[in-house]
PDB file of C-alpha atoms in Angstrom:
ATOM      1  CA  MET A  25       9.451  12.302  19.384  1.00 56.00           C
ATOM      2  CA  LYS A  26       7.233  12.008  16.695  1.00 78.00           C
ATOM      3  CA  ARG A  27       4.215   9.321  16.468  1.00 89.00           C
ATOM      4  CA  SER A  28       5.337   6.858  13.965  1.00 95.00           C
ATOM      5  CA  VAL A  29       3.334   5.193  11.444  1.00 98.00           C
ATOM      6  CA  LEU A  30       2.609   1.381  11.820  1.00 98.00           C
ATOM      7  CA  VAL A  31       2.638  -0.971   8.609  1.00 98.00           C
ATOM      8  CA  ILE A  32       1.616  -4.589   9.023  1.00 98.00           C
ATOM      9  CA  GLY A  33       1.931  -6.949   6.220  1.00 96.00           C
ATOM     10  CA  GLU A  34       4.046  -9.401   3.834  1.00 95.00           C
ATOM     11  CA  CYS A  35       7.795  -8.658   2.867  1.00 95.00           C
ATOM     12  CA  LEU A  36       9.017 -10.849   0.215  1.00 94.00           C
ATOM     13  CA  VAL A  37      11.340 -10.896  -2.827  1.00 93.00           C
ATOM     14  CA  ASP A  38      10.107 -10.357  -6.129  1.00 86.00           C
ATOM     15  CA  ILE A  39      12.189 -12.713  -8.829  1.00 89.00           C
ATOM     16  CA  VAL A  40      11.630 -10.939 -12.087  1.00 82.00           C
ATOM     17  CA  ASN A  41      11.415 -12.300 -15.522  1.00 81.00           C
ATOM     18  CA  ASN A  42      12.394  -9.533 -17.379  1.00 75.00           C
ATOM     19  CA  SER A  43      11.023  -8.962 -21.043  1.00 74.00           C
ATOM     20  CA  ASP A  44      14.902  -9.470 -22.248  1.00 79.00           C
ATOM     21  CA  GLY A  45      15.310 -12.656 -20.602  1.00 81.00           C
ATOM     22  CA  SER A  46      17.215 -11.390 -17.860  1.00 86.00           C
ATOM     23  CA  VAL A  47      16.392 -12.330 -14.314  1.00 87.00           C
ATOM     24  CA  SER A  48      16.985 -10.141 -11.685  1.00 87.00           C
ATOM     25  CA  GLU A  49      15.839 -10.080  -7.487  1.00 91.00           C
ATOM     26  CA  HIS A  50      14.116  -7.133  -5.773  1.00 87.00           C
ATOM     27  CA  PRO A  51      12.687  -6.945  -2.067  1.00 92.00           C
ATOM     28  CA  GLY A  52       9.142  -6.423  -2.531  1.00 91.00           C
ATOM     29  CA  GLY A  53       5.565  -7.008  -0.767  1.00 92.00           C
ATOM     30  CA  SER A  54       2.922  -4.462  -0.861  1.00 94.00           C
ATOM     31  CA  PRO A  55       3.006  -3.502   2.932  1.00 96.00           C
ATOM     32  CA  ALA A  56       6.704  -3.323   2.956  1.00 96.00           C
ATOM     33  CA  ASN A  57       7.003  -1.304  -0.338  1.00 96.00           C
ATOM     34  CA  VAL A  58       4.598   1.082   1.221  1.00 98.00           C
ATOM     35  CA  ALA A  59       6.924   1.173   4.613  1.00 98.00           C
ATOM     36  CA  VAL A  60       9.828   1.980   2.507  1.00 97.00           C
ATOM     37  CA  ALA A  61       8.390   4.380   0.417  1.00 97.00           C
ATOM     38  CA  LEU A  62       7.065   6.653   3.467  1.00 98.00           C
ATOM     39  CA  ALA A  63      10.398   6.250   5.047  1.00 98.00           C
ATOM     40  CA  ARG A  64      12.002   7.660   1.821  1.00 97.00           C
ATOM     41  CA  LEU A  65       9.376  10.545   2.122  1.00 97.00           C
ATOM     42  CA  GLY A  66      10.419  11.439   5.793  1.00 96.00           C
ATOM     43  CA  THR A  67       7.772   9.769   7.543  1.00 97.00           C
ATOM     44  CA  PRO A  68       8.885   7.751  10.642  1.00 96.00           C
ATOM     45  CA  VAL A  69       7.640   4.386  10.131  1.00 98.00           C
ATOM     46  CA  GLU A  70       7.542   0.865  11.785  1.00 98.00           C
ATOM     47  CA  LEU A  71       7.034  -2.384   9.572  1.00 98.00           C
ATOM     48  CA  ALA A  72       5.605  -5.570  11.776  1.00 98.00           C
ATOM     49  CA  THR A  73       6.255  -8.183   9.181  1.00 97.00           C
ATOM     50  CA  ALA A  74       7.817 -11.962   8.996  1.00 96.00           C
ATOM     51  CA  TYR A  75      10.462 -13.626   6.866  1.00 96.00           C
ATOM     52  CA  ALA A  76      13.236 -15.868   7.033  1.00 96.00           C
ATOM     53  CA  ASP A  77      16.966 -15.608   8.395  1.00 97.00           C
ATOM     54  CA  ASP A  78      18.354 -16.784   4.965  1.00 96.00           C
ATOM     55  CA  ARG A  79      19.471 -15.323   1.783  1.00 95.00           C
ATOM     56  CA  LEU A  80      16.529 -13.571   0.440  1.00 96.00           C
ATOM     57  CA  GLY A  81      15.943 -12.616   4.095  1.00 97.00           C
ATOM     58  CA  ALA A  82      19.188 -10.771   4.199  1.00 97.00           C
ATOM     59  CA  LEU A  83      18.227  -8.858   1.192  1.00 96.00           C
ATOM     60  CA  LEU A  84      15.266  -7.729   2.699  1.00 97.00           C
ATOM     61  CA  ASP A  85      17.226  -6.914   6.251  1.00 97.00           C
ATOM     62  CA  GLN A  86      19.685  -4.816   4.138  1.00 97.00           C
ATOM     63  CA  HIS A  87      16.942  -3.297   1.920  1.00 96.00           C
ATOM     64  CA  LEU A  88      14.758  -1.787   5.146  1.00 97.00           C
ATOM     65  CA  ALA A  89      17.394  -0.834   6.569  1.00 97.00           C
ATOM     66  CA  ASP A  90      19.089   1.231   3.828  1.00 96.00           C
ATOM     67  CA  SER A  91      15.444   3.078   3.796  1.00 95.00           C
ATOM     68  CA  GLY A  92      15.329   3.809   7.222  1.00 97.00           C
ATOM     69  CA  VAL A  93      12.266   1.726   8.112  1.00 98.00           C
ATOM     70  CA  ALA A  94      12.547   0.505  11.806  1.00 97.00           C
ATOM     71  CA  LEU A  95      11.045  -3.268  12.695  1.00 97.00           C
ATOM     72  CA  ALA A  96       8.270  -3.330  15.210  1.00 96.00           C
ATOM     73  CA  VAL A  97       9.085  -6.967  15.902  1.00 95.00           C
ATOM     74  CA  ASP A  98      11.619  -9.516  14.950  1.00 96.00           C
ATOM     75  CA  PRO A  99      10.802 -10.576  11.480  1.00 97.00           C
ATOM     76  CA  HIS A 100      13.002 -13.754  11.577  1.00 96.00           C
ATOM     77  CA  VAL A 101      10.498 -16.247  12.415  1.00 94.00           C
ATOM     78  CA  LEU A 102       9.651 -18.526   9.348  1.00 95.00           C
ATOM     79  CA  ASP A 103      11.499 -21.104   7.275  1.00 94.00           C
ATOM     80  CA  HIS A 104      11.386 -19.650   4.253  1.00 94.00           C
ATOM     81  CA  THR A 105      11.544 -16.093   2.787  1.00 95.00           C
ATOM     82  CA  SER A 106       8.255 -15.375   0.770  1.00 93.00           C
ATOM     83  CA  SER A 107       8.601 -14.538  -3.098  1.00 92.00           C
ATOM     84  CA  ALA A 108       6.982 -13.433  -6.072  1.00 86.00           C
ATOM     85  CA  VAL A 109       7.805 -14.667  -9.491  1.00 87.00           C
ATOM     86  CA  ALA A 110       6.866 -11.695 -11.553  1.00 80.00           C
ATOM     87  CA  THR A 111       7.054 -11.918 -15.694  1.00 82.00           C
ATOM     88  CA  ILE A 112       7.318  -8.189 -17.129  1.00 77.00           C
ATOM     89  CA  GLY A 113       4.902  -8.181 -20.482  1.00 76.00           C
ATOM     90  CA  PRO A 114       5.731  -5.523 -23.370  1.00 73.00           C
ATOM     91  CA  THR A 115       4.165  -2.743 -21.958  1.00 71.00           C
ATOM     92  CA  GLY A 116       5.823  -3.098 -18.677  1.00 69.00           C
ATOM     93  CA  SER A 117       3.031  -4.683 -16.567  1.00 76.00           C
ATOM     94  CA  ALA A 118       3.402  -7.392 -14.349  1.00 72.00           C
ATOM     95  CA  SER A 119       2.025 -11.207 -13.618  1.00 78.00           C
ATOM     96  CA  TYR A 120       2.861 -12.876 -10.278  1.00 79.00           C
ATOM     97  CA  VAL A 121       2.962 -16.247  -9.243  1.00 85.00           C
ATOM     98  CA  PHE A 122       3.448 -16.421  -5.068  1.00 87.00           C
ATOM     99  CA  ASP A 123       5.153 -18.380  -2.533  1.00 89.00           C
ATOM    100  CA  ILE A 124       3.836 -17.079   0.649  1.00 88.00           C
ATOM    101  CA  ALA A 125       5.186 -18.481   3.811  1.00 82.00           C
ATOM    102  CA  GLY A 126       3.631 -18.066   7.365  1.00 79.00           C
ATOM    103  CA  ALA A 127       2.136 -16.021  10.170  1.00 88.00           C
ATOM    104  CA  LEU A 128       2.669 -12.127  11.146  1.00 94.00           C
ATOM    105  CA  PRO A 129       4.015 -11.439  14.617  1.00 93.00           C
ATOM    106  CA  HIS A 130       1.776  -9.283  16.901  1.00 94.00           C
ATOM    107  CA  PRO A 131       2.837  -5.786  16.998  1.00 95.00           C
ATOM    108  CA  THR A 132       2.715  -3.989  20.595  1.00 92.00           C
ATOM    109  CA  PRO A 133       3.669  -0.439  19.897  1.00 92.00           C
ATOM    110  CA  ALA A 134       4.855   1.728  22.855  1.00 89.00           C
ATOM    111  CA  GLU A 135       2.550   4.304  21.951  1.00 92.00           C
ATOM    112  CA  PRO A 136      -0.470   4.382  19.848  1.00 94.00           C
ATOM    113  CA  PRO A 137       1.004   5.203  15.926  1.00 97.00           C
ATOM    114  CA  LEU A 138      -0.564   8.090  13.909  1.00 97.00           C
ATOM    115  CA  LEU A 139      -1.503   5.529  11.349  1.00 98.00           C
ATOM    116  CA  VAL A 140      -1.710   1.830  11.150  1.00 98.00           C
ATOM    117  CA  HIS A 141      -1.816   0.885   7.322  1.00 98.00           C
ATOM    118  CA  THR A 142      -2.260  -2.963   5.999  1.00 98.00           C
ATOM    119  CA  GLY A 143      -3.288  -4.371   2.485  1.00 96.00           C
ATOM    120  CA  SER A 144      -2.425  -6.963   0.194  1.00 94.00           C
ATOM    121  CA  LEU A 145      -1.840 -10.439   1.148  1.00 94.00           C
ATOM    122  CA  GLY A 146      -0.731 -10.422   4.938  1.00 93.00           C
ATOM    123  CA  ALA A 147      -4.482  -8.598   5.299  1.00 95.00           C
ATOM    124  CA  VAL A 148      -6.526 -11.487   4.032  1.00 96.00           C
ATOM    125  CA  MET A 149      -4.355 -14.631   4.079  1.00 93.00           C
ATOM    126  CA  GLU A 150      -4.460 -16.813   7.119  1.00 91.00           C
ATOM    127  CA  PRO A 151      -2.588 -16.827   9.695  1.00 89.00           C
ATOM    128  CA  GLY A 152      -1.486 -13.428   9.333  1.00 92.00           C
ATOM    129  CA  ALA A 153      -4.960 -11.840   8.478  1.00 95.00           C
ATOM    130  CA  ALA A 154      -5.920 -12.654  12.037  1.00 94.00           C
ATOM    131  CA  THR A 155      -3.244 -10.411  13.418  1.00 95.00           C
ATOM    132  CA  VAL A 156      -3.834  -7.974  11.026  1.00 96.00           C
ATOM    133  CA  ALA A 157      -7.535  -7.845  12.152  1.00 94.00           C
ATOM    134  CA  ALA A 158      -6.442  -7.824  16.175  1.00 94.00           C
ATOM    135  CA  THR A 159      -3.924  -5.078  15.542  1.00 96.00           C
ATOM    136  CA  LEU A 160      -6.389  -2.773  13.562  1.00 95.00           C
ATOM    137  CA  ALA A 161      -9.124  -3.530  16.409  1.00 92.00           C
ATOM    138  CA  GLU A 162      -6.845  -2.581  19.131  1.00 95.00           C
ATOM    139  CA  LEU A 163      -5.162   0.748  17.529  1.00 96.00           C
ATOM    140  CA  ALA A 164      -8.172   2.083  15.723  1.00 95.00           C
ATOM    141  CA  GLY A 165      -9.604   4.231  18.567  1.00 96.00           C
ATOM    142  CA  ALA A 166      -6.142   5.980  18.654  1.00 97.00           C
ATOM    143  CA  SER A 167      -5.138   5.835  14.972  1.00 98.00           C
ATOM    144  CA  THR A 168      -6.049   6.225  11.544  1.00 98.00           C
ATOM    145  CA  VAL A 169      -6.397   3.436   9.446  1.00 98.00           C
ATOM    146  CA  SER A 170      -5.957   2.819   5.974  1.00 98.00           C
ATOM    147  CA  TYR A 171      -6.046  -0.244   3.640  1.00 98.00           C
ATOM    148  CA  ASP A 172      -4.830  -0.745   0.061  1.00 98.00           C
ATOM    149  CA  VAL A 173      -7.083  -3.574  -1.377  1.00 97.00           C
ATOM    150  CA  ASN A 174      -4.194  -4.677  -3.734  1.00 95.00           C
ATOM    151  CA  ALA A 175      -5.939  -7.935  -5.370  1.00 94.00           C
ATOM    152  CA  ARG A 176      -3.945 -10.830  -5.740  1.00 92.00           C
ATOM    153  CA  PRO A 177      -6.380 -13.473  -7.094  1.00 93.00           C
ATOM    154  CA  ALA A 178      -3.282 -15.811  -8.100  1.00 87.00           C
ATOM    155  CA  ALA A 179      -2.442 -16.332  -4.395  1.00 89.00           C
ATOM    156  CA  THR A 180      -5.918 -16.360  -2.964  1.00 93.00           C
ATOM    157  CA  GLY A 181      -8.460 -16.818  -5.188  1.00 94.00           C
ATOM    158  CA  VAL A 182     -11.768 -15.103  -5.374  1.00 96.00           C
ATOM    159  CA  SER A 183     -14.633 -15.972  -3.205  1.00 97.00           C
ATOM    160  CA  PRO A 184     -17.646 -14.574  -1.156  1.00 97.00           C
ATOM    161  CA  GLU A 185     -15.792 -15.199   1.994  1.00 97.00           C
ATOM    162  CA  LEU A 186     -12.585 -12.978   0.896  1.00 97.00           C
ATOM    163  CA  VAL A 187     -14.949 -10.392  -0.572  1.00 97.00           C
ATOM    164  CA  ALA A 188     -16.521 -10.210   2.752  1.00 97.00           C
ATOM    165  CA  GLN A 189     -13.177  -9.971   4.666  1.00 96.00           C
ATOM    166  CA  VAL A 190     -12.172  -7.213   2.053  1.00 97.00           C
ATOM    167  CA  GLU A 191     -15.390  -5.364   2.735  1.00 97.00           C
ATOM    168  CA  THR A 192     -15.076  -5.660   6.528  1.00 96.00           C
ATOM    169  CA  LEU A 193     -11.595  -4.148   6.424  1.00 97.00           C
ATOM    170  CA  VAL A 194     -12.734  -1.469   4.456  1.00 97.00           C
ATOM    171  CA  ALA A 195     -15.640  -0.436   6.939  1.00 96.00           C
ATOM    172  CA  LEU A 196     -12.735  -0.148   9.625  1.00 95.00           C
ATOM    173  CA  SER A 197     -10.917   2.069   7.538  1.00 97.00           C
ATOM    174  CA  ASP A 198     -10.391   5.720   7.091  1.00 98.00           C
ATOM    175  CA  VAL A 199      -8.900   5.518   3.738  1.00 98.00           C
ATOM    176  CA  VAL A 200      -8.880   2.756   1.195  1.00 98.00           C
ATOM    177  CA  LYS A 201      -6.746   2.689  -1.618  1.00 98.00           C
ATOM    178  CA  ALA A 202      -7.836   0.402  -4.706  1.00 98.00           C
ATOM    179  CA  SER A 203      -6.848  -0.058  -8.215  1.00 97.00           C
ATOM    180  CA  ASP A 204      -9.611  -0.322 -11.119  1.00 97.00           C
ATOM    181  CA  GLU A 205      -8.336  -4.033 -11.403  1.00 96.00           C
ATOM    182  CA  ASP A 206      -8.845  -4.339  -7.646  1.00 97.00           C
ATOM    183  CA  LEU A 207     -12.372  -3.184  -8.134  1.00 98.00           C
ATOM    184  CA  GLU A 208     -13.348  -5.185 -10.723  1.00 97.00           C
ATOM    185  CA  THR A 209     -11.731  -8.358  -9.620  1.00 97.00           C
ATOM    186  CA  PHE A 210     -14.028  -8.179  -6.335  1.00 97.00           C
ATOM    187  CA  PHE A 211     -17.130  -6.619  -7.620  1.00 97.00           C
ATOM    188  CA  PRO A 212     -17.187  -7.722 -11.389  1.00 97.00           C
ATOM    189  CA  ASP A 213     -20.820  -6.920 -11.789  1.00 97.00           C
ATOM    190  CA  ALA A 214     -20.292  -3.204 -10.939  1.00 97.00           C
ATOM    191  CA  SER A 215     -18.212  -0.372 -12.462  1.00 97.00           C
ATOM    192  CA  PRO A 216     -15.087   0.584 -10.214  1.00 96.00           C
ATOM    193  CA  GLU A 217     -16.907   3.766  -9.558  1.00 96.00           C
ATOM    194  CA  ALA A 218     -19.825   2.198  -8.297  1.00 97.00           C
ATOM    195  CA  SER A 219     -17.654  -0.054  -6.319  1.00 98.00           C
ATOM    196  CA  ALA A 220     -16.097   2.940  -5.000  1.00 98.00           C
ATOM    197  CA  GLU A 221     -19.508   3.950  -3.996  1.00 97.00           C
ATOM    198  CA  ARG A 222     -20.428   0.994  -2.252  1.00 97.00           C
ATOM    199  CA  LEU A 223     -17.019   0.725  -0.144  1.00 98.00           C
ATOM    200  CA  LEU A 224     -17.890   4.646   0.870  1.00 97.00           C
ATOM    201  CA  SER A 225     -21.342   3.247   1.812  1.00 97.00           C
ATOM    202  CA  LEU A 226     -19.293   0.709   4.081  1.00 97.00           C
ATOM    203  CA  GLY A 227     -17.968   3.284   6.360  1.00 96.00           C
ATOM    204  CA  ALA A 228     -14.710   4.326   4.940  1.00 97.00           C
ATOM    205  CA  GLY A 229     -13.947   8.064   4.868  1.00 97.00           C
ATOM    206  CA  ALA A 230     -12.125   8.246   1.679  1.00 98.00           C
ATOM    207  CA  VAL A 231     -11.946   5.709  -1.241  1.00 98.00           C
ATOM    208  CA  VAL A 232      -9.200   6.632  -3.800  1.00 98.00           C
ATOM    209  CA  VAL A 233      -8.995   4.581  -7.203  1.00 98.00           C
ATOM    210  CA  THR A 234      -6.029   4.526  -9.205  1.00 97.00           C
ATOM    211  CA  TRP A 235      -6.606   4.040 -13.213  1.00 95.00           C
ATOM    212  CA  GLY A 236      -3.072   3.198 -14.199  1.00 86.00           C
ATOM    213  CA  GLY A 237      -2.269   5.791 -17.041  1.00 84.00           C
ATOM    214  CA  ARG A 238      -5.050   7.295 -16.550  1.00 90.00           C
ATOM    215  CA  GLY A 239      -4.590   8.514 -13.124  1.00 94.00           C
ATOM    216  CA  ALA A 240      -6.282   8.651  -9.911  1.00 98.00           C
ATOM    217  CA  THR A 241      -9.879   9.255  -8.356  1.00 98.00           C
ATOM    218  CA  CYS A 242     -10.884  10.091  -5.094  1.00 98.00           C
ATOM    219  CA  HIS A 243     -14.203   9.522  -3.676  1.00 98.00           C
ATOM    220  CA  THR A 244     -15.866  10.968  -0.625  1.00 98.00           C
ATOM    221  CA  ARG A 245     -19.217  11.790   0.496  1.00 96.00           C
ATOM    222  CA  ALA A 246     -18.692  15.637  -0.878  1.00 96.00           C
ATOM    223  CA  GLY A 247     -18.272  13.921  -4.254  1.00 97.00           C
ATOM    224  CA  SER A 248     -15.352  12.890  -6.226  1.00 97.00           C
ATOM    225  CA  VAL A 249     -11.800  14.489  -7.954  1.00 98.00           C
ATOM    226  CA  GLU A 250      -9.908  13.368 -10.420  1.00 96.00           C
ATOM    227  CA  THR A 251      -6.333  13.964 -11.331  1.00 95.00           C
ATOM    228  CA  PRO A 252      -4.475  12.864 -14.235  1.00 95.00           C
ATOM    229  CA  SER A 253      -1.019  10.752 -14.677  1.00 90.00           C
ATOM    230  CA  VAL A 254       2.049  11.822 -15.182  1.00 91.00           C
ATOM    231  CA  LYS A 255       3.769  10.665 -18.203  1.00 90.00           C
ATOM    232  CA  VAL A 256       6.822   8.804 -18.362  1.00 91.00           C
ATOM    233  CA  ASP A 257       8.818   5.876 -20.200  1.00 89.00           C
ATOM    234  CA  VAL A 258       7.655   2.781 -18.336  1.00 88.00           C
ATOM    235  CA  ALA A 259      10.478   0.410 -17.000  1.00 85.00           C
ATOM    236  CA  ASP A 260       7.634  -1.783 -15.112  1.00 82.00           C
ATOM    237  CA  THR A 261       4.934  -1.115 -12.983  1.00 84.00           C
ATOM    238  CA  ILE A 262       5.896  -2.959 -10.101  1.00 84.00           C
ATOM    239  CA  GLY A 263       5.558  -0.826  -6.771  1.00 88.00           C
ATOM    240  CA  ALA A 264       3.427   1.909  -8.837  1.00 94.00           C
ATOM    241  CA  GLY A 265       0.302   1.415  -6.714  1.00 95.00           C
ATOM    242  CA  ASP A 266       2.722   0.993  -3.264  1.00 96.00           C
ATOM    243  CA  SER A 267       4.303   4.691  -3.736  1.00 97.00           C
ATOM    244  CA  PHE A 268       1.228   5.996  -4.658  1.00 97.00           C
ATOM    245  CA  CYS A 269      -0.233   4.938  -1.568  1.00 98.00           C
ATOM    246  CA  ALA A 270       2.594   6.055   0.547  1.00 98.00           C
ATOM    247  CA  ALA A 271       2.777   9.172  -1.034  1.00 98.00           C
ATOM    248  CA  MET A 272      -0.892  10.010  -0.496  1.00 98.00           C
ATOM    249  CA  LEU A 273      -0.454   8.813   3.449  1.00 98.00           C
ATOM    250  CA  ASP A 274       2.822  11.238   3.612  1.00 98.00           C
ATOM    251  CA  GLY A 275       0.896  14.021   2.055  1.00 98.00           C
ATOM    252  CA  LEU A 276      -1.998  13.667   4.720  1.00 98.00           C
ATOM    253  CA  ARG A 277       0.651  13.360   7.399  1.00 97.00           C
ATOM    254  CA  ARG A 278       1.829  16.692   5.848  1.00 97.00           C
ATOM    255  CA  ALA A 279      -1.527  18.206   6.240  1.00 97.00           C
ATOM    256  CA  ASP A 280      -1.631  17.156  10.064  1.00 97.00           C
ATOM    257  CA  LEU A 281      -4.586  14.787   9.173  1.00 98.00           C
ATOM    258  CA  LEU A 282      -3.339  11.726  10.727  1.00 98.00           C
ATOM    259  CA  GLY A 283      -4.230  10.567  14.437  1.00 97.00           C
ATOM    260  CA  ALA A 284      -7.690   9.251  15.756  1.00 96.00           C
ATOM    261  CA  GLU A 285      -8.169  13.143  17.284  1.00 97.00           C
ATOM    262  CA  ARG A 286      -8.128  14.328  13.439  1.00 97.00           C
ATOM    263  CA  ARG A 287     -10.539  11.748  12.149  1.00 97.00           C
ATOM    264  CA  GLU A 288     -13.325  14.041  11.472  1.00 97.00           C
ATOM    265  CA  ALA A 289     -10.965  16.801   9.534  1.00 98.00           C
ATOM    266  CA  LEU A 290     -10.201  13.840   7.655  1.00 98.00           C
ATOM    267  CA  ARG A 291     -13.232  12.585   6.658  1.00 97.00           C
ATOM    268  CA  ALA A 292     -14.607  16.368   6.063  1.00 97.00           C
ATOM    269  CA  LEU A 293     -11.060  17.338   3.803  1.00 98.00           C
ATOM    270  CA  PRO A 294     -12.311  19.289   0.858  1.00 98.00           C
ATOM    271  CA  LEU A 295     -12.111  17.873  -2.814  1.00 98.00           C
ATOM    272  CA  ASP A 296      -9.623  20.280  -3.835  1.00 97.00           C
ATOM    273  CA  ALA A 297      -7.106  19.272  -0.950  1.00 98.00           C
ATOM    274  CA  TRP A 298      -7.594  15.462  -2.440  1.00 98.00           C
ATOM    275  CA  ARG A 299      -6.915  16.826  -5.934  1.00 97.00           C
ATOM    276  CA  ASP A 300      -3.129  18.204  -4.601  1.00 97.00           C
ATOM    277  CA  ILE A 301      -2.478  15.361  -2.354  1.00 98.00           C
ATOM    278  CA  ILE A 302      -3.350  12.738  -5.265  1.00 97.00           C
ATOM    279  CA  ALA A 303      -1.445  14.682  -7.862  1.00 97.00           C
ATOM    280  CA  ARG A 304       1.663  14.424  -5.746  1.00 97.00           C
ATOM    281  CA  ALA A 305       0.926  10.531  -5.280  1.00 97.00           C
ATOM    282  CA  ASN A 306       0.892  10.405  -9.311  1.00 96.00           C
ATOM    283  CA  ARG A 307       4.105  12.080  -9.188  1.00 96.00           C
ATOM    284  CA  ALA A 308       5.626   9.415  -6.970  1.00 96.00           C
ATOM    285  CA  ALA A 309       3.920   6.588  -8.954  1.00 95.00           C
ATOM    286  CA  ALA A 310       5.321   8.075 -12.183  1.00 95.00           C
ATOM    287  CA  ILE A 311       9.173   7.900 -10.864  1.00 95.00           C
ATOM    288  CA  THR A 312       8.669   4.359  -9.630  1.00 94.00           C
ATOM    289  CA  VAL A 313       7.233   3.037 -13.023  1.00 92.00           C
ATOM    290  CA  SER A 314      10.211   5.003 -14.965  1.00 93.00           C
ATOM    291  CA  ARG A 315      12.604   2.497 -13.022  1.00 90.00           C
ATOM    292  CA  PRO A 316      12.903  -1.258 -12.350  1.00 85.00           C
ATOM    293  CA  GLY A 317      11.433  -2.777  -9.553  1.00 79.00           C
ATOM    294  CA  ALA A 318       9.823  -1.436  -6.405  1.00 82.00           C
ATOM    295  CA  ASN A 319      11.997   1.421  -5.670  1.00 90.00           C
ATOM    296  CA  PRO A 320      10.156   4.730  -4.868  1.00 94.00           C
ATOM    297  CA  PRO A 321      11.131   7.793  -4.719  1.00 95.00           C
ATOM    298  CA  THR A 322      13.044  10.268  -1.586  1.00 95.00           C
ATOM    299  CA  GLU A 323      11.523  13.172  -0.715  1.00 95.00           C
ATOM    300  CA  ALA A 324      14.273  15.122  -2.532  1.00 95.00           C
ATOM    301  CA  GLU A 325      13.536  13.177  -5.815  1.00 95.00           C
ATOM    302  CA  LEU A 326       9.765  14.122  -5.621  1.00 94.00           C
ATOM    303  CA  ASP A 327      10.271  17.705  -4.541  1.00 92.00           C
ATOM    304  CA  ALA A 328      11.926  18.002  -7.750  1.00 92.00           C
ATOM    305  CA  VAL A 329       8.988  17.139 -10.016  1.00 87.00           C
ATOM    306  CA  ALA A 330       6.743  19.390  -7.763  1.00 77.00           C
ATOM    307  CA  THR A 331       4.582  21.431 -10.255  1.00 58.00           C
TER     308      THR A 331
END
């Protein structure tokens, strides 16, 4: 049996105020989006998350089941399901107001996963953050660790203590993904490039910075490499970064670079190989922004736009 990926973090419903005045509901939450995107790309994945046994929770149950995401724990432990009210601007970008509920159950995988991934709110908001930190500490000796910074200042604020939490997670990680806006949120006095180098110096093996319509840049100790974005008509940007992150991690799995036994090979990966992995991730993000909500591509859809 293939070793799976473990994703730990929040699962919520995006309640979207569309630019045409309509309202729609889409399953979401950054870690859950990454889990769904990984499963659709063919990576075996388990999700440790929490929500309620209510109407929105039923929407999440169906979404995860339909996408092939296994549940690492029983998620039905909260009194209501978390949500994010998203307002779509004229360019398709989204702004959020969050209602985040409760703690995360502690996962106990039968065997160490190839990768443990976390990010966004669940990684830094208590009481869930304590579970995330304990899980990473337990599994880092056997698993690759990835972290998506995914700043949400509307929910968390920005404080020196929060920045310290982010930096602690970065130091534990083999791969860190952040947008230029994430880095500007936490390190406003530095350029995104300088901030990426700072995160590398903390111990990350690679720091991948996404630039929206500009593409993405991978920073490693060997230097940096940039890949352009794919031009598409944008429906909205919800879940684009999560699809990018998942396709990047799936690419590393396909290259046999996950698992603690492959840590040194991952950290020594040449920049040309990173360019190919990031280019595929850009294509995944482009498919996602071309349709409403966090709706990542399947393996077949991504293969169909391969160049």
